[in-house]
Coordinates of C-alpha atoms and ligand atoms in Angstrom, one line a residue:
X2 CA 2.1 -67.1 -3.5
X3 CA 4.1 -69.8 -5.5
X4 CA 7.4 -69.8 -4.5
X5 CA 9.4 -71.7 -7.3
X6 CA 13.0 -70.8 -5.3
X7 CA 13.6 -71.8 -1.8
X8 CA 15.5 -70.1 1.0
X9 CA 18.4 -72.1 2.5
X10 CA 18.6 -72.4 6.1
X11 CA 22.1 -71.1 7.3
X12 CA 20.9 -70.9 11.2
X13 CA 17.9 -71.3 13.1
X14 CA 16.6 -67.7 12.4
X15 CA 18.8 -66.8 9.1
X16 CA 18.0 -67.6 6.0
X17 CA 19.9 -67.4 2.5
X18 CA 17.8 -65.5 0.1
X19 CA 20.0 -64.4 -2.2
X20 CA 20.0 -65.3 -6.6
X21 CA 22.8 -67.4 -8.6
X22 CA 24.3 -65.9 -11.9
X23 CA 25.5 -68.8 -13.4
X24 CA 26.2 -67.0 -16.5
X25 CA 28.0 -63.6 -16.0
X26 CA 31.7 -63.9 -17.0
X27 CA 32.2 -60.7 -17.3
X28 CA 32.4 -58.2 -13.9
X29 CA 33.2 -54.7 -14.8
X30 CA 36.6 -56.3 -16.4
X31 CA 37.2 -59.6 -14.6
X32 CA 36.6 -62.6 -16.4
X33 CA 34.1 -64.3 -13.3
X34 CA 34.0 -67.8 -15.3
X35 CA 32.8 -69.3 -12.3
X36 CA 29.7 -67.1 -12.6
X37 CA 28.5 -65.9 -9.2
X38 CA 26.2 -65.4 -6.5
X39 CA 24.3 -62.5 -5.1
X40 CA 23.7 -63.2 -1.3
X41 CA 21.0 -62.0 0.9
X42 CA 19.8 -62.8 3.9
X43 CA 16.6 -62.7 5.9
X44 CA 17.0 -62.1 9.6
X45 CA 14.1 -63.9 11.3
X46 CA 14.3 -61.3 14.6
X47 CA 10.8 -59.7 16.1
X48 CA 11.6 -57.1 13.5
X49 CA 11.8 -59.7 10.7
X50 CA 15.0 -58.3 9.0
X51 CA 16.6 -58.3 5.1
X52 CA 20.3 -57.7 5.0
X53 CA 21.0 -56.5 0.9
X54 CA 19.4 -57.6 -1.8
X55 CA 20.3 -58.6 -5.5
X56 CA 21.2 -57.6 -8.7
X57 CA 18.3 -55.9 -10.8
X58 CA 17.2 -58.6 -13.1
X59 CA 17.4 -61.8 -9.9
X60 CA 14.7 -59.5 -7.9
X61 CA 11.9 -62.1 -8.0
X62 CA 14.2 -65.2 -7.4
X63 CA 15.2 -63.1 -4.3
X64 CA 11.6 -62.5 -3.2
X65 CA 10.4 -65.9 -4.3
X66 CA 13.0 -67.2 -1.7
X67 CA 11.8 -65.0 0.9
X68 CA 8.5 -65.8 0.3
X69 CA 9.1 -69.5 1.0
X70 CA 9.8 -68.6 4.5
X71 CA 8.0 -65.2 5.3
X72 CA 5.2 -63.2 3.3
X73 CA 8.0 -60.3 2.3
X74 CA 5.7 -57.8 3.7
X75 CA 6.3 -58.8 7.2
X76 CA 10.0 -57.6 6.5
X77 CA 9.9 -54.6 9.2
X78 CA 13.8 -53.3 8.4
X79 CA 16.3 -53.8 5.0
X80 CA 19.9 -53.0 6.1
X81 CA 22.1 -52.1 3.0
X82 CA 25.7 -52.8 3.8
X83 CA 26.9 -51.9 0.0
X84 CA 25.3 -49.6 -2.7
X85 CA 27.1 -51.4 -6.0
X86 CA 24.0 -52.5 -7.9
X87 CA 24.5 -55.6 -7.9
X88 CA 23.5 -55.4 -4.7
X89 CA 20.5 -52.6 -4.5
X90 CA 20.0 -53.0 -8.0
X91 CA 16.3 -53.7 -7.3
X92 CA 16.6 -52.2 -3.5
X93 CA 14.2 -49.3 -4.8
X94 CA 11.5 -51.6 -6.0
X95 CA 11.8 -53.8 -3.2
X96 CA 11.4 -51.2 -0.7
X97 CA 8.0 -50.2 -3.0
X98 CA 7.1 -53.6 -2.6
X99 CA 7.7 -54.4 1.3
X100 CA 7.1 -50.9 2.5
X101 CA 9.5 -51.6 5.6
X102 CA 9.5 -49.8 8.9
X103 CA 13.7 -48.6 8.4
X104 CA 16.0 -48.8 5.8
X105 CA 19.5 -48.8 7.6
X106 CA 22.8 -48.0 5.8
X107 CA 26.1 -45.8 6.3
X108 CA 26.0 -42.2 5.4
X109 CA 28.3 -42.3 2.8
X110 CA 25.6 -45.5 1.7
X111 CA 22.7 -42.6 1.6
X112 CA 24.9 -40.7 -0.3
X113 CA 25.7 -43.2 -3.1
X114 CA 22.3 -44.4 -3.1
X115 CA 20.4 -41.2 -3.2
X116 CA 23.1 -40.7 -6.6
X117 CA 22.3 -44.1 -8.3
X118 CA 18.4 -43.9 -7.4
X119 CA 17.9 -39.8 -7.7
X120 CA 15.9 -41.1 -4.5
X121 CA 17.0 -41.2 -0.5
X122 CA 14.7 -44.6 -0.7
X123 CA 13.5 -43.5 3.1
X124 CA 17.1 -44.2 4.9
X125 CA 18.4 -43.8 7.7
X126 CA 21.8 -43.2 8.1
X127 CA 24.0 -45.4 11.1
X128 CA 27.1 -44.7 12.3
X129 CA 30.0 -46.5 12.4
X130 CA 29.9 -48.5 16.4
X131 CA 26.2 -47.8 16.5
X132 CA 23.8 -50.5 17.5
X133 CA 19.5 -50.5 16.5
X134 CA 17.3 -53.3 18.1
X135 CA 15.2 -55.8 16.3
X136 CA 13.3 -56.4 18.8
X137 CA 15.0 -60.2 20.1
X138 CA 17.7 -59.2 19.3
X139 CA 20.6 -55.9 18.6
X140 CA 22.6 -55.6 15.3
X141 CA 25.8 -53.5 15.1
X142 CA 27.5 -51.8 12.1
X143 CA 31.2 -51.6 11.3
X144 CA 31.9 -48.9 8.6
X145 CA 34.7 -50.7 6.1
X146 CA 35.1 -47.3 3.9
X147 CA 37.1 -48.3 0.6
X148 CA 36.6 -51.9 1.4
X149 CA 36.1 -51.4 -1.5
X150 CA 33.5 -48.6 -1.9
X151 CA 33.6 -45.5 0.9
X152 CA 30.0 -47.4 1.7
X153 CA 30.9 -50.0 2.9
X154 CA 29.9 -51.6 6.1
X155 CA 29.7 -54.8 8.1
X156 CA 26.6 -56.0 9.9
X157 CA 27.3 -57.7 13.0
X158 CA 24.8 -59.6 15.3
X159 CA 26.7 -60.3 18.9
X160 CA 23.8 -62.5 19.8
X161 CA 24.7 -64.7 17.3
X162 CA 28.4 -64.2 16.5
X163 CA 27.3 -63.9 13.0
X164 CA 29.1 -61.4 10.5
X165 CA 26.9 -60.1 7.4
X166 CA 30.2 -58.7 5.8
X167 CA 29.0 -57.8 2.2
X168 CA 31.7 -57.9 -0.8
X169 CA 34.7 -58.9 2.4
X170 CA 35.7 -62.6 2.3
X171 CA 33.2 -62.9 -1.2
X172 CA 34.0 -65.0 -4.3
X173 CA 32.4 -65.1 -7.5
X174 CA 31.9 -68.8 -7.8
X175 CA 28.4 -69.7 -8.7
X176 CA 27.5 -72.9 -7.2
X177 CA 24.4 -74.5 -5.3
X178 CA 26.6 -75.4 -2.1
X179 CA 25.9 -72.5 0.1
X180 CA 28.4 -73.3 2.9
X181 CA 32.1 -73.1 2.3
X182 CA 32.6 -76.2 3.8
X183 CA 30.9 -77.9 1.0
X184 CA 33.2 -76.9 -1.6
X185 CA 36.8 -78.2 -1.9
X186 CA 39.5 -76.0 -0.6
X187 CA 41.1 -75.6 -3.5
X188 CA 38.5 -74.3 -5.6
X189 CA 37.8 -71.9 -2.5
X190 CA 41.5 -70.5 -2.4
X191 CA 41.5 -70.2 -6.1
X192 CA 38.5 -68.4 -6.5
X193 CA 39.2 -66.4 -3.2
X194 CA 42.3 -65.7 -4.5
X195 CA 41.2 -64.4 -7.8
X196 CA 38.1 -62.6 -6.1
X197 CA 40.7 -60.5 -4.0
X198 CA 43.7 -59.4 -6.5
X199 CA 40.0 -58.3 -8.7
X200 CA 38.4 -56.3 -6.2
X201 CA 40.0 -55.8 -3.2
X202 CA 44.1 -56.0 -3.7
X203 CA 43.9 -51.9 -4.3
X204 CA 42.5 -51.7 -0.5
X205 CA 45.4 -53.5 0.9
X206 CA 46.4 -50.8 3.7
X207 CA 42.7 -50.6 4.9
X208 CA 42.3 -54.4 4.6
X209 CA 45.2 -54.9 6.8
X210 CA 43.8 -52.4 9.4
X211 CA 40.1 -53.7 9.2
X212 CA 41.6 -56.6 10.5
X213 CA 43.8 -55.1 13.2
X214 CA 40.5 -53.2 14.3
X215 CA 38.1 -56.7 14.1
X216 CA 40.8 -58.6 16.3
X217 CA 41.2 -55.6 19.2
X218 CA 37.1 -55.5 19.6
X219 CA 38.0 -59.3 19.3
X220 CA 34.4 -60.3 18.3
X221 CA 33.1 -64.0 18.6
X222 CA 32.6 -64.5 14.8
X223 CA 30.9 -67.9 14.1
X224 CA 29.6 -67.1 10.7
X225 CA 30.9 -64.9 7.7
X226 CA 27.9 -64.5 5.4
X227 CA 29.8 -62.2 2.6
X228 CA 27.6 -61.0 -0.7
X229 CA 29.3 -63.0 -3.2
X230 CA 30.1 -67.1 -2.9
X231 CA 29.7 -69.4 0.1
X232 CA 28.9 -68.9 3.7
X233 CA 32.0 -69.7 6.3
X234 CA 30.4 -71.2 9.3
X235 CA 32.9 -73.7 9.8
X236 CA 35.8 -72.5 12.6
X237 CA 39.0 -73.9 10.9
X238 CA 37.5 -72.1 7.6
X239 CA 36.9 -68.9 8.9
X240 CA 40.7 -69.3 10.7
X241 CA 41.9 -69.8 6.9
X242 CA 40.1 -67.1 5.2
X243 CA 41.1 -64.5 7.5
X244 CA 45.0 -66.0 7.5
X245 CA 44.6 -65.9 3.7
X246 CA 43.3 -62.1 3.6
X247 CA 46.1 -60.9 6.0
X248 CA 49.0 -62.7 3.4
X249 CA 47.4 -61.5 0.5
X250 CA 46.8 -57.9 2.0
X251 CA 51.0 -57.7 3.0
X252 CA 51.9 -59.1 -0.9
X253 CA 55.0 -60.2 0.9
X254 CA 57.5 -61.1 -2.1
X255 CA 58.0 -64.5 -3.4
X256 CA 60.4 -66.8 -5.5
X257 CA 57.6 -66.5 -8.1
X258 CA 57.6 -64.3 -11.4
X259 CA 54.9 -63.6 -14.2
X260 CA 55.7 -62.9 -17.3
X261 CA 52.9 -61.1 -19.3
X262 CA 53.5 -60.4 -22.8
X263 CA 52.1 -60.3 -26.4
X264 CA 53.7 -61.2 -29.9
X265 CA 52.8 -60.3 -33.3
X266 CA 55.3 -62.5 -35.4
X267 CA 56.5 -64.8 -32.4
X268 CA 59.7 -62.5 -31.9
X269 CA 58.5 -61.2 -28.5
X270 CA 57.3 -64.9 -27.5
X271 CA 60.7 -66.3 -28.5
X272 CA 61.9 -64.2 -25.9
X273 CA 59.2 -64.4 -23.0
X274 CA 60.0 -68.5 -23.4
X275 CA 64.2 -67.6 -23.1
X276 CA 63.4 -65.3 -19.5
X277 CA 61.0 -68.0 -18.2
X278 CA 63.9 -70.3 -19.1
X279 CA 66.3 -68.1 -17.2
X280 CA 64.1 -68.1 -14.3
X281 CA 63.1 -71.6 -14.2
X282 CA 66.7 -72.4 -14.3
X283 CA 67.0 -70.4 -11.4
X284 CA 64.9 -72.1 -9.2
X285 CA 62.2 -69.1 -9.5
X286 CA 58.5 -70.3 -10.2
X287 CA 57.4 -68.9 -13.6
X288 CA 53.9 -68.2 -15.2
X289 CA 54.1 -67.2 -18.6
X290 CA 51.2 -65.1 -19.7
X291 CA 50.6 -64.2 -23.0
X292 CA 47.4 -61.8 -23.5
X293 CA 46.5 -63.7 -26.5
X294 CA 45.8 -66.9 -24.1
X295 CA 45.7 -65.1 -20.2
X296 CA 42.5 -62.4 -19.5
X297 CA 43.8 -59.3 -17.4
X298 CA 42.5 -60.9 -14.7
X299 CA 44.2 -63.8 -14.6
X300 CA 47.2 -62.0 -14.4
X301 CA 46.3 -60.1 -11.4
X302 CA 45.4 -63.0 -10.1
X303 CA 48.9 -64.5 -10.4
X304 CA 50.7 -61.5 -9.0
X305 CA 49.1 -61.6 -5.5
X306 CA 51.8 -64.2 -4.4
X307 CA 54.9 -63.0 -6.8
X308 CA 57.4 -60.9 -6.4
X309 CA 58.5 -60.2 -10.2
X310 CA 56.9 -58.6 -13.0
X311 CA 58.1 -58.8 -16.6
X312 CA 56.0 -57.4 -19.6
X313 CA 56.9 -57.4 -23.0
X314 CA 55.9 -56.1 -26.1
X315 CA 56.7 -55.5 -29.8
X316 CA 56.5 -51.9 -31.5
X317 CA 53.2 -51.4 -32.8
X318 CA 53.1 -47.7 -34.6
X319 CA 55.3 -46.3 -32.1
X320 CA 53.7 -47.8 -29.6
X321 CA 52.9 -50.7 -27.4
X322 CA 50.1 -53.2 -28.4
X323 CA 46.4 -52.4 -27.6
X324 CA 46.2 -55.7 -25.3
X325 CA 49.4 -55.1 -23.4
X326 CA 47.5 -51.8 -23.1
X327 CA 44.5 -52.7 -21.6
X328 CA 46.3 -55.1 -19.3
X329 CA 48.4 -52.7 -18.1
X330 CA 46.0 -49.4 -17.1
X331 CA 43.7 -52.4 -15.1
X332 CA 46.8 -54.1 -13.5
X333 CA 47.8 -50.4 -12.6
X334 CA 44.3 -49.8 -10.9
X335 CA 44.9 -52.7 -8.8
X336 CA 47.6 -51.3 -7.4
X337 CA 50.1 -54.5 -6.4
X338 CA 52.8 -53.7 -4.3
X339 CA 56.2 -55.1 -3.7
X340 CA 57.5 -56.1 -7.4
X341 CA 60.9 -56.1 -9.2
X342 CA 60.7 -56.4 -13.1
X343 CA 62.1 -55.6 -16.3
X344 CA 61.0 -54.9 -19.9
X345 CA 61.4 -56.6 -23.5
X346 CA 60.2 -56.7 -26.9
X347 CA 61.2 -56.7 -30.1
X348 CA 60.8 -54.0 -33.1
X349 CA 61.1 -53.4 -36.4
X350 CA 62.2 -49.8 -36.7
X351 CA 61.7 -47.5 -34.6
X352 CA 60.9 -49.7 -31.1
X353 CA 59.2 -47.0 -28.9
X354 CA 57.0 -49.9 -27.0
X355 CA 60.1 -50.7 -24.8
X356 CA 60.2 -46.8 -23.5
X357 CA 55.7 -47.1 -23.1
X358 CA 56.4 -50.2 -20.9
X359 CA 59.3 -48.5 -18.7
X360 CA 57.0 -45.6 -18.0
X361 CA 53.9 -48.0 -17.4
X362 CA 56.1 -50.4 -15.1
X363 CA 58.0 -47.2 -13.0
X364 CA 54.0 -46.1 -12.9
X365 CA 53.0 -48.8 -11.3
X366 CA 56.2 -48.7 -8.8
X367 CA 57.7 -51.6 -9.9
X368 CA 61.5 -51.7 -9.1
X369 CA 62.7 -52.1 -12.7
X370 CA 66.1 -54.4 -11.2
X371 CA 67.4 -55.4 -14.7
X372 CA 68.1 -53.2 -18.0
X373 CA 65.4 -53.9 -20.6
X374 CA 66.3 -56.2 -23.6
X375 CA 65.0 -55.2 -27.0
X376 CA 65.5 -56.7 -30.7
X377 CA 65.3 -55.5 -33.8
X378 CA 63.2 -58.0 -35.7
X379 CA 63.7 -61.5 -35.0
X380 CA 65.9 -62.5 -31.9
X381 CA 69.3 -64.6 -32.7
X382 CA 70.8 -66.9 -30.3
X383 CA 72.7 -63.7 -28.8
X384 CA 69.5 -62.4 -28.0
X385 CA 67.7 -64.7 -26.7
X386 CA 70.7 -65.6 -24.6
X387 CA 70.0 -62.1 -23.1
X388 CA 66.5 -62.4 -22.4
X389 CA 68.1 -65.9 -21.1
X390 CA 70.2 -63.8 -18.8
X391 CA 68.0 -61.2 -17.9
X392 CA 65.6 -63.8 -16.6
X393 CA 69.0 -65.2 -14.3
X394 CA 69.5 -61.8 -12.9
X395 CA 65.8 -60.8 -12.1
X396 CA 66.0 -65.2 -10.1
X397 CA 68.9 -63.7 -8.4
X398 CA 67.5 -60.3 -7.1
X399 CA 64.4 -62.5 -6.5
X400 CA 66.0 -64.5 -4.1
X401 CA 68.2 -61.9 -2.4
X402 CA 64.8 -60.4 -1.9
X403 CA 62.4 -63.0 -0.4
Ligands
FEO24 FE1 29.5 -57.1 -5.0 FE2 31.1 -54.1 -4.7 O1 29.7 -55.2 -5.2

């Protein structure tokens, strides 16, 4: 068999076999303009082993890989840690194709799968703790329900210290460097960063636990292998990520504020530049987001590390506009926690948006701190002094705060 792609050799019996997506900048509503990856990885135990497999459409770069290091027949057992498709997208075919011995996954996996597929696809369910030999070698499963699907799981093999940890500790960031340590740390955070307020910030509670639980069975992790993005096989890295998921998983507050907001004559930007102003002044760092140059994610993105909120709209036939909108019911979803914030906009009659975004910001538990500022038409110098003002009291909660 020609075998145009190549598996990359992570250790001396695991192999990357996974697909890069260098196009997809769009996941389900986050703007992935890095593009991604789809990890999997081929176990080279007795029981010659395939931990998930790739989105639909990347099935036969995935088996072309394999097949560079194994005829994908020999594979005795697949192990799915995560039933999104794009990770068992092609699981059904492959399974057709390989014919292996066990298919291993959670029962809430089975359950998912059996729904996608209309198929059980011949698994057998493990339980959380439980352990199953590969002959060489054992590998253990860690249930991670709502991390972030009730699927979820971690496969862990002691022998090696190596963690198959599916969408956990992931970024989309499609590159050809397969180890973390070959991409630059900022890019990493960045991406990491993104990848978590996206996916994961919702999870926060059970991400904070997860990691509670992983330290008391205080497992010798030498290598993260997540779904998405780079491997972390480097110890300093793995130190960082983990650091990096417990911060981001508390949202403390910070001296940092985002501004989202969009404008339809410049009125409601005239005022989003006078908070920021008020802010900045402050000594508060500011991101001003309007929707007409920010995607939704982006915004989440920034308020992983911030501790204000501020949205603003104009009145757009009694109600908000469609893009503050959208951004709000997916910014909602993600659930962050620990924000102050305030409304604004300006109107030209009857100004109902500033009412929408009260009820979206109390619905999304953000302590409204300041009294929103609205104007009718185009803001004065006595308005904008206000949103000037408003801006200097949210700084001063801010800092009372963090
Ligand atoms: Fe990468 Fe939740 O799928």
């Amino acid at each position: 068999m020609k075998t145009p792609f190549k598996a990359v050799k992570v250790t001396d019996s695991i192999y990357w076999v996974g697909a890069i997506d260098w196009n997809i900048k769009d996941f389900h509503g986050y703007a992935t303009d890095s593009g991604t990856t789809y990890n999997a990885y081929l176990v080279l135990a007795d029981k010659i082993t395939l931990v998930d497999t790739v989105k639909a459409p990347f099935r036969d770069e995935m088996i072309s890989r394999i097949a560079s290091v194994v005829d994908p027949k020999n594979i005795s057992v697949i192990i799915s840690n995560h039933s999104e498709m794009d990770h068992t997208g092609c699981l059904p075919e492959v399974i057709n194709l390989i014919a292996p011995d066990h298919v291993y996954a959670s029962k809430m996996g089975l359950k998912a799968i059996k729904n996608h597929f209309h198929s059980d696809c011949g698994i057998t369910v493990v339980e959380d703790g439980s352990t199953v030999s590969l002959g060489d070698r054992d590998i253990s499963f860690i249930e991670t329900r709502m991390l972030h699907w009730p699927d979820s799981m971690f496969s862990y093999l002691p022998g090696e210290s190596f963690l198959f940890s599916q969408d956990a500790f992931g970024m989309h960031l499609a590159s050809c460097e397969r180890f973390a340590d070959e991409i630059d740390s900022f890019v990493l955070e960045f991406e990491g960063a993104k990848y978590f307020a996206n996916i994961l910030m919702p999870y926060s509670k059970f991400i904070t636990k997860l990691l509670e639980r992983i330290g008391a069975l205080n497992l010798d992790i030498k290598h993260i292998a997540p779904d998405h993005g780079p491997v972390w096989r480097n110890a300093e890295n793995i130190r960082h990520v983990v650091g990096l998921y417990k911060k981001w998983a508390e949202q403390k507050p910070a001296p940092k504020a985002v501004i989202t907001y969009d404008t339809m004559w410049q009125s409601t930007d005239k005022m989003a530049r006078a908070i920021a102003d008020g802010l900045a002044g402050s000594g508060i760092q500011v991101k001003l987001m309007s929707l007409q140059s920010y995607h939704r994610s982006d915004i989440a993105t920034e308020l992983l590390d911030s501790g204000a909120f501020v949205v603003g709209s104009p009145t757009l036939n009694n109600n908000v506009f469609p893009t503050i909108a959208d951004a709000m019911v997916y910014l909602k979803g993600l659930k962050p926690v620990n924000l102050i914030g305030a409304a604004f906009g300006s109107y030209g009659w009857s100004g109902e948006s500033i009412k929408h975004l009260e009820n979206m910001l109390d619905e999304m538990k953000v302590d409204r701190v300041v009294e929103s500022v609205k104007c009718e038409y185009i803001p004065d110098n006595d308005t904008l002094e206000s949103c000037n003002d408003l801006g200097k009291r949210i700084a001063e909660k801010l800092k009372q705060i963090c």
